[in-house]
Structure formats: C-alpha cells, structure tokens
CSV table of C-alpha atoms in Angstrom, one decimal:
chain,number,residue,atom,x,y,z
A,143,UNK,CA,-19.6,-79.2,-0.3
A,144,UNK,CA,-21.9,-76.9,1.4
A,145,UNK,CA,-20.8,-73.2,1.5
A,146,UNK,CA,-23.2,-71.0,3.6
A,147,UNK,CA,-21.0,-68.4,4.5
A,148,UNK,CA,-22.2,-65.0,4.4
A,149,UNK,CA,-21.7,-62.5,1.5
A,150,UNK,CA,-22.0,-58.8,1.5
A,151,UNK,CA,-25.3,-57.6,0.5
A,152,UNK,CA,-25.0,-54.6,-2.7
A,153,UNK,CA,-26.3,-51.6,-1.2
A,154,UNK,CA,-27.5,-50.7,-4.4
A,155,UNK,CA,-32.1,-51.5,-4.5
A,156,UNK,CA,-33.0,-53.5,-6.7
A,157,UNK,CA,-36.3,-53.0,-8.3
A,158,UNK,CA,-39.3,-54.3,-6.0
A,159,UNK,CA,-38.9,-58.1,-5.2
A,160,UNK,CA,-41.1,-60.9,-4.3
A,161,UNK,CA,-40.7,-61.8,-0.5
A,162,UNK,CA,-40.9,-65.2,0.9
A,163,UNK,CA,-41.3,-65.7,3.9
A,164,UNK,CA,-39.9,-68.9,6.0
A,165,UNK,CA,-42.8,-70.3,7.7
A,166,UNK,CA,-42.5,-72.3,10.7
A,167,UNK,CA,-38.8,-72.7,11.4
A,168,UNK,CA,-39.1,-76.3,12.8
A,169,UNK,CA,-41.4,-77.2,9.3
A,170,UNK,CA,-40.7,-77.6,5.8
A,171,UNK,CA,-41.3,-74.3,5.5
A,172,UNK,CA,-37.3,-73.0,5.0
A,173,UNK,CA,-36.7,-75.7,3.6
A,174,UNK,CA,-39.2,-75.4,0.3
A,175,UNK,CA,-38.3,-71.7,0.4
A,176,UNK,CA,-34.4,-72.3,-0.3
A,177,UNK,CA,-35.0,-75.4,-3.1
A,178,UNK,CA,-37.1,-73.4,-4.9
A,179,UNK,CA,-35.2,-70.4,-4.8
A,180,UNK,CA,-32.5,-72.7,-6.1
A,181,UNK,CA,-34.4,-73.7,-8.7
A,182,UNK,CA,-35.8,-70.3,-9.9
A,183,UNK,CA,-32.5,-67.9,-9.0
A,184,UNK,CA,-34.7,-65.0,-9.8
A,185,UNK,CA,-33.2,-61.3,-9.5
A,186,UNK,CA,-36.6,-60.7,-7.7
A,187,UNK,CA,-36.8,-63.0,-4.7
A,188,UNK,CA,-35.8,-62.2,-0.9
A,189,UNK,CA,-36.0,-64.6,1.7
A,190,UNK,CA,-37.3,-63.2,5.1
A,191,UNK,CA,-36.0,-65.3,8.2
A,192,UNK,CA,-33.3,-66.3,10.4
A,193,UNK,CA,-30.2,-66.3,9.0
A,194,UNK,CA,-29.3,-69.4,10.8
A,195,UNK,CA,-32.3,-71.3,10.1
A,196,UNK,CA,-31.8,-70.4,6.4
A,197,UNK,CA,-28.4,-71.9,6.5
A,198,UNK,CA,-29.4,-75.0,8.3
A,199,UNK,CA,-31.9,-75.6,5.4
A,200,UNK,CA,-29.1,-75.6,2.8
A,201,UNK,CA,-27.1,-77.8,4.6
A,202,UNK,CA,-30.2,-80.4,4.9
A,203,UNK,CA,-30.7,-79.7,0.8
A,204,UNK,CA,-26.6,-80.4,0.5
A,205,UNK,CA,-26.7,-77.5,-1.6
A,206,UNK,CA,-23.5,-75.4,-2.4
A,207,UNK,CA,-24.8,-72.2,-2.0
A,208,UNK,CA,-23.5,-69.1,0.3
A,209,UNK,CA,-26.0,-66.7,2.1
A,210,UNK,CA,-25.8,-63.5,1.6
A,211,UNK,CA,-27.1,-61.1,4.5
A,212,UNK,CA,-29.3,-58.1,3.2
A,213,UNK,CA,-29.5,-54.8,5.1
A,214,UNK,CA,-32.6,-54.0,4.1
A,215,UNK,CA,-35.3,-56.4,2.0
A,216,UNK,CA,-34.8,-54.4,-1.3
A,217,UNK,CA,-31.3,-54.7,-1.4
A,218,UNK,CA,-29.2,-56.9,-4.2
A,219,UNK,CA,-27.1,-59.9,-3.4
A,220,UNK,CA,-24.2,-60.9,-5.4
A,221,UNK,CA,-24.7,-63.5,-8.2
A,222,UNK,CA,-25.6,-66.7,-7.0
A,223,UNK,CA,-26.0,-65.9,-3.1
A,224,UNK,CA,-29.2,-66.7,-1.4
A,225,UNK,CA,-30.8,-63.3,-0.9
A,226,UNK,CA,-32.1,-63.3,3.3
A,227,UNK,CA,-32.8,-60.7,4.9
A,228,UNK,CA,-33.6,-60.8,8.9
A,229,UNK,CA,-36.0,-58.6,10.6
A,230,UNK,CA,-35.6,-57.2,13.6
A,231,UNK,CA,-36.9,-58.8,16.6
A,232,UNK,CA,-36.7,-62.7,15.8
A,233,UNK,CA,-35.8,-64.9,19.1
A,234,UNK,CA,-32.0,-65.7,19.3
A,235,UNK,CA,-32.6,-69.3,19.8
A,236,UNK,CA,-34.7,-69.5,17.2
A,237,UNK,CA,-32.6,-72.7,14.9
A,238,UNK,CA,-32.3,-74.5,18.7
A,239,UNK,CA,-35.8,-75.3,18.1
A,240,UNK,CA,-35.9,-79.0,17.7
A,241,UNK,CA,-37.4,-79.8,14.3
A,242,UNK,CA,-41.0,-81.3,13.7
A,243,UNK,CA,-42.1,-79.8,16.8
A,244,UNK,CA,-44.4,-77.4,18.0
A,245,UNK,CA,-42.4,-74.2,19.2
A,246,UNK,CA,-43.8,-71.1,20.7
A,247,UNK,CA,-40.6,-69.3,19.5
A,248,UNK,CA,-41.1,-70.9,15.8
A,249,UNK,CA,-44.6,-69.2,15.7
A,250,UNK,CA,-43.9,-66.1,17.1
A,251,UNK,CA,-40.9,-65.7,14.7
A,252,UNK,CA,-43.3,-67.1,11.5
A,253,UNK,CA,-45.7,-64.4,12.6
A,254,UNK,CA,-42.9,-61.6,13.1
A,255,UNK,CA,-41.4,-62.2,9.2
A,256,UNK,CA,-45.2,-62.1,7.9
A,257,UNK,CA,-45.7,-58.5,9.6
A,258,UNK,CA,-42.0,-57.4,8.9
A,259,UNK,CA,-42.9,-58.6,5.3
A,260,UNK,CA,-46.4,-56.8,5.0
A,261,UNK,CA,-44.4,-53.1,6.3
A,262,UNK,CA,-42.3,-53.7,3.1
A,263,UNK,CA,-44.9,-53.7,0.9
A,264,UNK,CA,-47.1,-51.5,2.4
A,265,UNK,CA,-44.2,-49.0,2.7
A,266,UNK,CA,-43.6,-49.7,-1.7
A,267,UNK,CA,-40.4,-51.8,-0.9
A,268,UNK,CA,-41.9,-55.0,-2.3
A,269,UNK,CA,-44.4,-56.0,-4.8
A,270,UNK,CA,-45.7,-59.4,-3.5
A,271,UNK,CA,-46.0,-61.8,-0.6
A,272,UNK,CA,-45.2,-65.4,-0.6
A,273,UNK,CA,-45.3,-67.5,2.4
A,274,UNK,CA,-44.1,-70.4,3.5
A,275,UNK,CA,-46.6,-72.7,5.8
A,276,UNK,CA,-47.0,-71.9,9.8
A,277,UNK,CA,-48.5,-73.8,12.1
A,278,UNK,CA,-51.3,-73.2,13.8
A,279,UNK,CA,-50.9,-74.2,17.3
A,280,UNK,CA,-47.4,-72.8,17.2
A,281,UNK,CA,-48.6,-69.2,16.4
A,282,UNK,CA,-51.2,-69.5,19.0
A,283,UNK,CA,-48.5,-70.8,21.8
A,284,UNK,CA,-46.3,-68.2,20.2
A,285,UNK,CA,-49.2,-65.3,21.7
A,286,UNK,CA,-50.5,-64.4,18.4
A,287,UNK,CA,-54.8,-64.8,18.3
A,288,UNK,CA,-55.5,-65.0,14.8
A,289,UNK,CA,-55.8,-68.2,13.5
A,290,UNK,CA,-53.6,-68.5,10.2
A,291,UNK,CA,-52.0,-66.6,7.7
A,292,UNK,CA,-55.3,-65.1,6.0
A,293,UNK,CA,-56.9,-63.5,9.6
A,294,UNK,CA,-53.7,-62.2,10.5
A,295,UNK,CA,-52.9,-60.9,6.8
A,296,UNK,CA,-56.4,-59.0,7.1
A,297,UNK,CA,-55.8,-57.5,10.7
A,298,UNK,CA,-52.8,-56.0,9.2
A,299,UNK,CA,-53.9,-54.4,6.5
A,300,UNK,CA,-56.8,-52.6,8.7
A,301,UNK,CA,-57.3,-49.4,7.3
A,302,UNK,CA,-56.6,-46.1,9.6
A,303,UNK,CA,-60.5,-46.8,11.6
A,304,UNK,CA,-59.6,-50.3,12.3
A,305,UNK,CA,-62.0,-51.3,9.3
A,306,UNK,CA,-60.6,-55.3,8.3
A,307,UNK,CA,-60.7,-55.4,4.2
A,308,UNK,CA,-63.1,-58.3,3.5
A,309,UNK,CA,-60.6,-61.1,2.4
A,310,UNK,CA,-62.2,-64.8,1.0
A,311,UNK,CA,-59.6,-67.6,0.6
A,312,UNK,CA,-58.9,-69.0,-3.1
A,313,UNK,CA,-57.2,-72.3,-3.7
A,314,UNK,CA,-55.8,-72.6,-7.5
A,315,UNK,CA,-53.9,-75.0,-9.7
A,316,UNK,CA,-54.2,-75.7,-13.4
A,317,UNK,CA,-57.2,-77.7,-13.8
A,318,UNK,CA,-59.4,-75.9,-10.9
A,319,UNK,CA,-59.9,-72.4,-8.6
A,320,UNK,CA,-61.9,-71.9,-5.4
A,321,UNK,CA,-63.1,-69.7,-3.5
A,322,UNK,CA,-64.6,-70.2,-0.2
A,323,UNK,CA,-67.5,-67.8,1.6
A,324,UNK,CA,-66.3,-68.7,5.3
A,325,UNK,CA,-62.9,-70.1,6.1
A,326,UNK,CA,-61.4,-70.9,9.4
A,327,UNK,CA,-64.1,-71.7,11.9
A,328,UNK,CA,-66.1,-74.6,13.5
A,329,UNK,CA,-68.3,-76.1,10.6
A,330,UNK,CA,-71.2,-75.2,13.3
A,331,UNK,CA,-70.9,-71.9,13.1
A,332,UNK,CA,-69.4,-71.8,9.3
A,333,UNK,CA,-73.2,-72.4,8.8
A,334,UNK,CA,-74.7,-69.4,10.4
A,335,UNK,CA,-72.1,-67.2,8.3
A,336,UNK,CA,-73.7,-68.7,5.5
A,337,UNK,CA,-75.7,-65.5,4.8
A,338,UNK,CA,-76.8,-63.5,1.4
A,339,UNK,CA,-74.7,-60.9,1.9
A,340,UNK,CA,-71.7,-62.9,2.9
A,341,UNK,CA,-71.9,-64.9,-0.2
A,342,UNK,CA,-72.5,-62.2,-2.4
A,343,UNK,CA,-69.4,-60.6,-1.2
A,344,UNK,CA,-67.9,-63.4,-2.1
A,345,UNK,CA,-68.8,-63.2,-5.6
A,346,UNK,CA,-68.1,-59.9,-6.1
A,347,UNK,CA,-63.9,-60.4,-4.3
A,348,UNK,CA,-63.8,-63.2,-7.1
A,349,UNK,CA,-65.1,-61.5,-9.8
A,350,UNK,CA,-63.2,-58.6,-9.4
A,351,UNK,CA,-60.3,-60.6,-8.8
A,352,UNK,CA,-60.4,-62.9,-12.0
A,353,UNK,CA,-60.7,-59.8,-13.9
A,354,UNK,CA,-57.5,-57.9,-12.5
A,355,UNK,CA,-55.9,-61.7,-13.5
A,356,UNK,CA,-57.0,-61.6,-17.1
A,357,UNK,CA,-60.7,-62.6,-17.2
A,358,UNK,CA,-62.6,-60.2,-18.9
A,359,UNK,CA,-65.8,-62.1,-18.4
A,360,UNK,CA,-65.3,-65.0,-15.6
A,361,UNK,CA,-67.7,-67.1,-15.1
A,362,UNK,CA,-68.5,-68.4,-11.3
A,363,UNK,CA,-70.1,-71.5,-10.6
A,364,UNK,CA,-71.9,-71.5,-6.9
A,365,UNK,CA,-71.6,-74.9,-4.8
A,366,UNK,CA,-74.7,-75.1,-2.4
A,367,UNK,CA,-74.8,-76.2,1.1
A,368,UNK,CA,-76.5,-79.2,1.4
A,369,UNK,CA,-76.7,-82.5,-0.2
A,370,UNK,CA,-78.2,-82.3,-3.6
A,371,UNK,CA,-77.9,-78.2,-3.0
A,372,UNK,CA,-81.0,-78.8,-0.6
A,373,UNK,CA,-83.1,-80.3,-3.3
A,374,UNK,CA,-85.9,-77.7,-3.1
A,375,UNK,CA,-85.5,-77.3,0.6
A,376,UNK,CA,-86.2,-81.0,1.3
A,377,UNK,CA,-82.4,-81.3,2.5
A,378,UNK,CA,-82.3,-77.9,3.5
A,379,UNK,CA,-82.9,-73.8,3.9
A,380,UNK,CA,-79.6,-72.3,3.0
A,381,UNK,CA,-79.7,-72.4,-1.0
A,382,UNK,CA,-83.4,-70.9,-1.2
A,383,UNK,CA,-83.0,-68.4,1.6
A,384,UNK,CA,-79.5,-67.4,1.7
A,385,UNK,CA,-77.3,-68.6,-1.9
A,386,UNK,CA,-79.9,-68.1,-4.5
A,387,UNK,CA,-80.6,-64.9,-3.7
A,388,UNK,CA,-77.4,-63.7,-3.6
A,389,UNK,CA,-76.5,-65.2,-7.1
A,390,UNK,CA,-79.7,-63.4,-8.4
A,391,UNK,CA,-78.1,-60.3,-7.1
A,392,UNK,CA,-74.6,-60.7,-8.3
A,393,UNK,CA,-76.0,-61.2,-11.6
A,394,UNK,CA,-77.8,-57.6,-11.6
A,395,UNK,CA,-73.8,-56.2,-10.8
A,396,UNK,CA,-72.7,-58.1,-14.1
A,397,UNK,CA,-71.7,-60.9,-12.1
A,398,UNK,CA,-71.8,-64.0,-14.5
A,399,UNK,CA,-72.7,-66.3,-11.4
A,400,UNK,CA,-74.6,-69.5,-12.1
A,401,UNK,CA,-76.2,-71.9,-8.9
A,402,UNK,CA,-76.6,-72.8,-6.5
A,403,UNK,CA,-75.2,-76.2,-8.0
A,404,UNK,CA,-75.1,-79.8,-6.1
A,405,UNK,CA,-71.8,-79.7,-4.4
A,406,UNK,CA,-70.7,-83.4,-5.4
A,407,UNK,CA,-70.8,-82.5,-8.7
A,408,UNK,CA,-70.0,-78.8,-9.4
A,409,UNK,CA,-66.0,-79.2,-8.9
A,410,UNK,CA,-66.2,-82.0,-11.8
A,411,UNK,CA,-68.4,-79.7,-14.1
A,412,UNK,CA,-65.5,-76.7,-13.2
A,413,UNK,CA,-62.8,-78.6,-13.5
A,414,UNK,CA,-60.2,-77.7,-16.7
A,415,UNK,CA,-58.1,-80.5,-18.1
A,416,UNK,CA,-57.8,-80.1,-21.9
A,417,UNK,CA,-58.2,-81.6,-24.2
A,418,UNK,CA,-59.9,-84.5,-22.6
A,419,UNK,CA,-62.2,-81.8,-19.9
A,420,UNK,CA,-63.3,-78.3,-21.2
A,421,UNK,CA,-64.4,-76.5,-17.7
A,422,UNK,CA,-67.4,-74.6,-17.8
A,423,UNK,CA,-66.4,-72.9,-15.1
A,424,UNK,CA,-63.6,-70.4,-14.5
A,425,UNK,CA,-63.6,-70.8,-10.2
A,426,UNK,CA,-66.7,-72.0,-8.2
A,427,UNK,CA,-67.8,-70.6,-4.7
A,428,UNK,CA,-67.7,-73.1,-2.2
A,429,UNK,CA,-69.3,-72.1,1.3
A,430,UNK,CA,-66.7,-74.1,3.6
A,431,UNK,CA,-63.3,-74.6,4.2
A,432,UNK,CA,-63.3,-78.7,3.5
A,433,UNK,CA,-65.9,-78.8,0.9
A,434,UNK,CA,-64.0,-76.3,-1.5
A,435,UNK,CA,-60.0,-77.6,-0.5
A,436,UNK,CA,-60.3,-81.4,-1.0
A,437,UNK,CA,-61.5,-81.3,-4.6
A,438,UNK,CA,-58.6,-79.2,-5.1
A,439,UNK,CA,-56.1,-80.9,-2.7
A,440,UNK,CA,-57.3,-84.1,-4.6
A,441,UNK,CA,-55.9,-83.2,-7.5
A,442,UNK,CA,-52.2,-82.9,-6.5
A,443,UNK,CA,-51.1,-80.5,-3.6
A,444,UNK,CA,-47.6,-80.1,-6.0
A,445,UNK,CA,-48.5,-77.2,-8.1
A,446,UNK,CA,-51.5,-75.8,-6.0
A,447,UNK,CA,-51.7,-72.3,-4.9
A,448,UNK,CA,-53.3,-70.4,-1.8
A,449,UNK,CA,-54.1,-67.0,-2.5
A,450,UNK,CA,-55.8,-64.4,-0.3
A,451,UNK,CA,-58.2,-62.1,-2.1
A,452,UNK,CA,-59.4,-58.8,-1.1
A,453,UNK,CA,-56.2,-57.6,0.3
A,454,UNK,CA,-54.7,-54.2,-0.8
A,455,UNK,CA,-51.5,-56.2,-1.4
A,456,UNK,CA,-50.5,-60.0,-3.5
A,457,UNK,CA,-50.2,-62.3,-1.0
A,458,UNK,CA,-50.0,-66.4,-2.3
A,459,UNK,CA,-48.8,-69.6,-0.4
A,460,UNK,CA,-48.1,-73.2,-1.2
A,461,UNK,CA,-51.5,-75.3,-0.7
A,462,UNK,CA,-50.2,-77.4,2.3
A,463,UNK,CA,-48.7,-76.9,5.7
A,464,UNK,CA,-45.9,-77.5,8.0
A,465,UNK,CA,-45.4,-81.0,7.5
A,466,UNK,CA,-43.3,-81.8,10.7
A,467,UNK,CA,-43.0,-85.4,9.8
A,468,UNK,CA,-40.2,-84.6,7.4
A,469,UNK,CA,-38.9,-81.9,8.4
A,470,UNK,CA,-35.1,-81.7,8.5
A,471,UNK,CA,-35.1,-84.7,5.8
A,472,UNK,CA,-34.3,-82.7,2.4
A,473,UNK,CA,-37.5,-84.8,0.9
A,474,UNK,CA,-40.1,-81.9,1.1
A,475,UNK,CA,-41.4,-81.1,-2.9
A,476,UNK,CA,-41.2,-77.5,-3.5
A,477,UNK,CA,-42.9,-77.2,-6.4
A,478,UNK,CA,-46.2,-75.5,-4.8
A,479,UNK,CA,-43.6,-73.0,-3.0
A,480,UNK,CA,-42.8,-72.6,-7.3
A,481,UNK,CA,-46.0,-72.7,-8.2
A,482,UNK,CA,-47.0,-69.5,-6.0
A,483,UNK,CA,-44.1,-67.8,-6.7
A,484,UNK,CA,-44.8,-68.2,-10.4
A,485,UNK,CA,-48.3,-66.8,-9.3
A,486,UNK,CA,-47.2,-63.8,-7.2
A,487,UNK,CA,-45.5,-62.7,-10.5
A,488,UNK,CA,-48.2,-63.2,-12.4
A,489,UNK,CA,-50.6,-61.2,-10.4
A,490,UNK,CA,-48.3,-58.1,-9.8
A,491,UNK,CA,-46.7,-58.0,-13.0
C-alpha cells in the first residue's frame, strides 16, 4: 500500500547532508531520486522538490513510504520518512505537468531547486550537491539562458566581481574518467576554444582535482583533435600548435601529462578493468563533448558519474538525462543516481 502522507520534520539539524535535487519534474528525474533514496536510507540525504511531485514518484515506484516535509534543508526526518524539503518559489501547478513532456514550469522549477540548493551550501548548510537530470529545452522555455546544469552551476558560484570559476566537465565510472576542455557548444566553435591555455587549464582542474580525491601522483593521458592526433600536421594544426604545447607546460607545474595521443585509441589504453586491463591512465583529456562521453557512456550509463570540477562546492549527477520516454513507468534504473551519491560522499568526506 502506498503511504505518502506527510510526517513532521525534527527541528533538531542534523549534521550537513547531501542534497538531491529532482531534476525535470515531468522526467525520471524524481523518480531515480526516491528509488535510490530507498535503497540507500542514509541519515545524510535531502530531497529538494515539490512535495507533490515527490509523492507522485512513490506512488509510480509502489513504494510504502510516507514523506516527511522539512522546514529547512538541514533538518531530520523521522525514521524511515523520505526527507523533502520545498523551496520557496516553485510553480503551484507544477505535478499538473503532463509527464514526458517539455514544460516551461518543469524547467524553471529544476532550475529554482538547483539555486535553492547551491544557497545551502554556500551558506554551510550542506556539504554536497547531487542532481537529478533537466532538460535542456525545458530550462530554456522555462527563461533560464544557460545551457545545462554545469554553465548554470558556474554562474552561481561567481565570485563578488562577477569572475565565473573555471569549471571543465568530468564523466567517471569504474573502469574510466574524463575530462573534457570545452563542453556545451557547436562542435564548430568547440574547435576555436581548442586553445593552449584552455587545455592547460584543463590539466591543471584535473590534476588538482584527482589529488583532493586520493591521487597523490595522477597521471593524465591527453586525446588529440584529429584523426590519428593530426599525424604530424598532415590531418591537422591543433595538436602541434595548441595541445602539445600545453602538455609541455603542464609538465613543468608537476603535471604528469602524457600526449597528445590518437583519440581512437587513448580511452582503450586508459581504461581500468582488472585483472584482465591494467589502465595506464588515471583520466584522459578529451577536447569535446562527444569524443570524451561515448567511450564512457559505452561502457554502461548504470554506474557512471557526472561531476563538475573547479567549483568551490561538490556537485555530481547521474551520466544520462531526462529520459521522457519512460517517465511515469517505475522502470527508470537508479543506480547512476547511487553511483553519484556514493561519489558526493566520497569527495566531501
């Protein structure tokens, strides 16, 4: 029998929690938050979203589990009460939205619980951000101009001249990490951002950010841009110009960089799957979006990890999105949702 009927929230804090965000209300989004908060029943996790949209996911899940409504984010639920906590400012109508569907409201409400999220921890009131997925062309019909999670999560965390933190995008399961130099643009222009500096920015957010996760020496593999990685600039500019360079400077910082490498093989030679594979790599750069995901993607999306680098804050995401085509039908996996979770732990522990 499902049971979600409010509790009262403890008004005692707890110590900082983990907040995960819903995502796009009419995706999979509250739905992979809820199962895998049913699976994990950590002391630490807080859902942020509608109420009513919570409650509609564990009715779809058929799961016997009352919601309990938290004042504030930090606040303790009673045992075995699914922790949510509403911000301020969500649209009323918000679980009208028909499911699988693009929604204005959806993506301005996805974008409200990341902000509303982001003021806790800046503010100390939480330790780590995981989010759910959002859609794209939801947030933009909802009036918000950044394109995803990572462009928004760096406009937030602006520092007090407006300065943006420089962020890079890293993609991680078991067997593989990524990290890309430009993210969500035209490929056309992903190109011209292709630039020494750029990528040796890159190297240094992923350096410093293996290290803070337990690497004491990490080593980075760089993918090139072209085929072959431009085979002596018979294919191509880029590597000579632009990625070798930058790899010989990273390596004067005490960056243990190696590349530029042929993209179609540098994911295999990276790759970690003991005992048969020994990686020789501990994450490789890639320089675009597509060239660095689908090696990882290919792999299994069900325990892979987005996770935004160079924030002042721990922000990680399952490795897929919305997926409206079964939304509302219980079958969405949530073991990526686990699997960042698991990693947002990890990395503010």
């Amino acid at each position: 029998m499902n049971r979600p009927s409010t509790s009262p929230a403890s008004p005692s804090p707890s110590p900082r929690p983990l907040l995960l965000t819903m995502g796009d209300a009419c995706g999979i989004g509250p739905e992979i938050a809820v199962a895998a908060w049913a699976r994990d029943r950590g002391a630490d996790l807080r859902l942020v979203g509608d109420v009513a949209v919570f409650r509609r996911a564990v009715g779809i899940l058929g799961l016997d589990l009352p919601v309990a409504v938290l004042e504030q984010a930090d606040d303790l639920a009673p045992p075995d009460c699914l922790p949510v906590w509403q911000p301020p400012g969500l649209p009323a109508d918000l679980v009208d939205q028909p499911l699988g569907r693009v929604s204005a409201a959806a993506g301005a409400a996805a974008a409200r619980c990341i902000v509303a999220a982001v003021h806790e921890q800046q503010a100390g009131r939480s330790r780590a951000l995981v989010t759910a997925p959002i859609h794209k062309e939801a947030l933009h019909a909802g009036g918000i101009d950044h394109p995803g999670h990572t462009e928004l999560l760096q406009a937030l965390c602006a520092d007090a001249q407006g300065q943006l933190p420089p962020v890079r995008m890293m993609l991680a399961n078991d067997e593989l990490r990524v990290v890309l130099v430009t993210i969500h643009v035209a490929l056309r222009q992903a190109v011209d951002q292709i630039t020494t500096g750029r990528v040796l920015q890159t190297l240094r957010i992923t350096d410093a950010a293996l290290r803070r996760a337990g690497l004491d020496a990490p080593r980075i593999a760089v993918a090139g841009l072209n085929p072959h990685a431009g085979e002596g600039g018979l294919f191509g500019t880029e590597e000579i110009e632009h990625i070798a360079p930058a790899i010989a400077q990273a390596r004067t910082l005490g960056i243990d960089a190696h590349g530029p490498f042929a993209p179609d093989t540098v994911f295999m030679r990276a790759r970690h799957a003991p005992p048969r594979h020994v990686g020789e790599f501990d994450a490789v750069v890639a320089m675009t979006h597509d060239q660095g995901l689908i090696p990882v993607k290919y792999l299994g999306v069900e325990e892979g990890v987005n996770v935004t680098l160079g924030l002042p804050l721990v922000r990680t995401s399952p490795d897929h999105g919305t997926a409206f085509d079964i939304a509302g039908t219980g079958r969405a996996d949530p073991s990526s949702m686990a699997a960042a979770i698991r990693m947002a732990r990890a990395m503010s522990a």
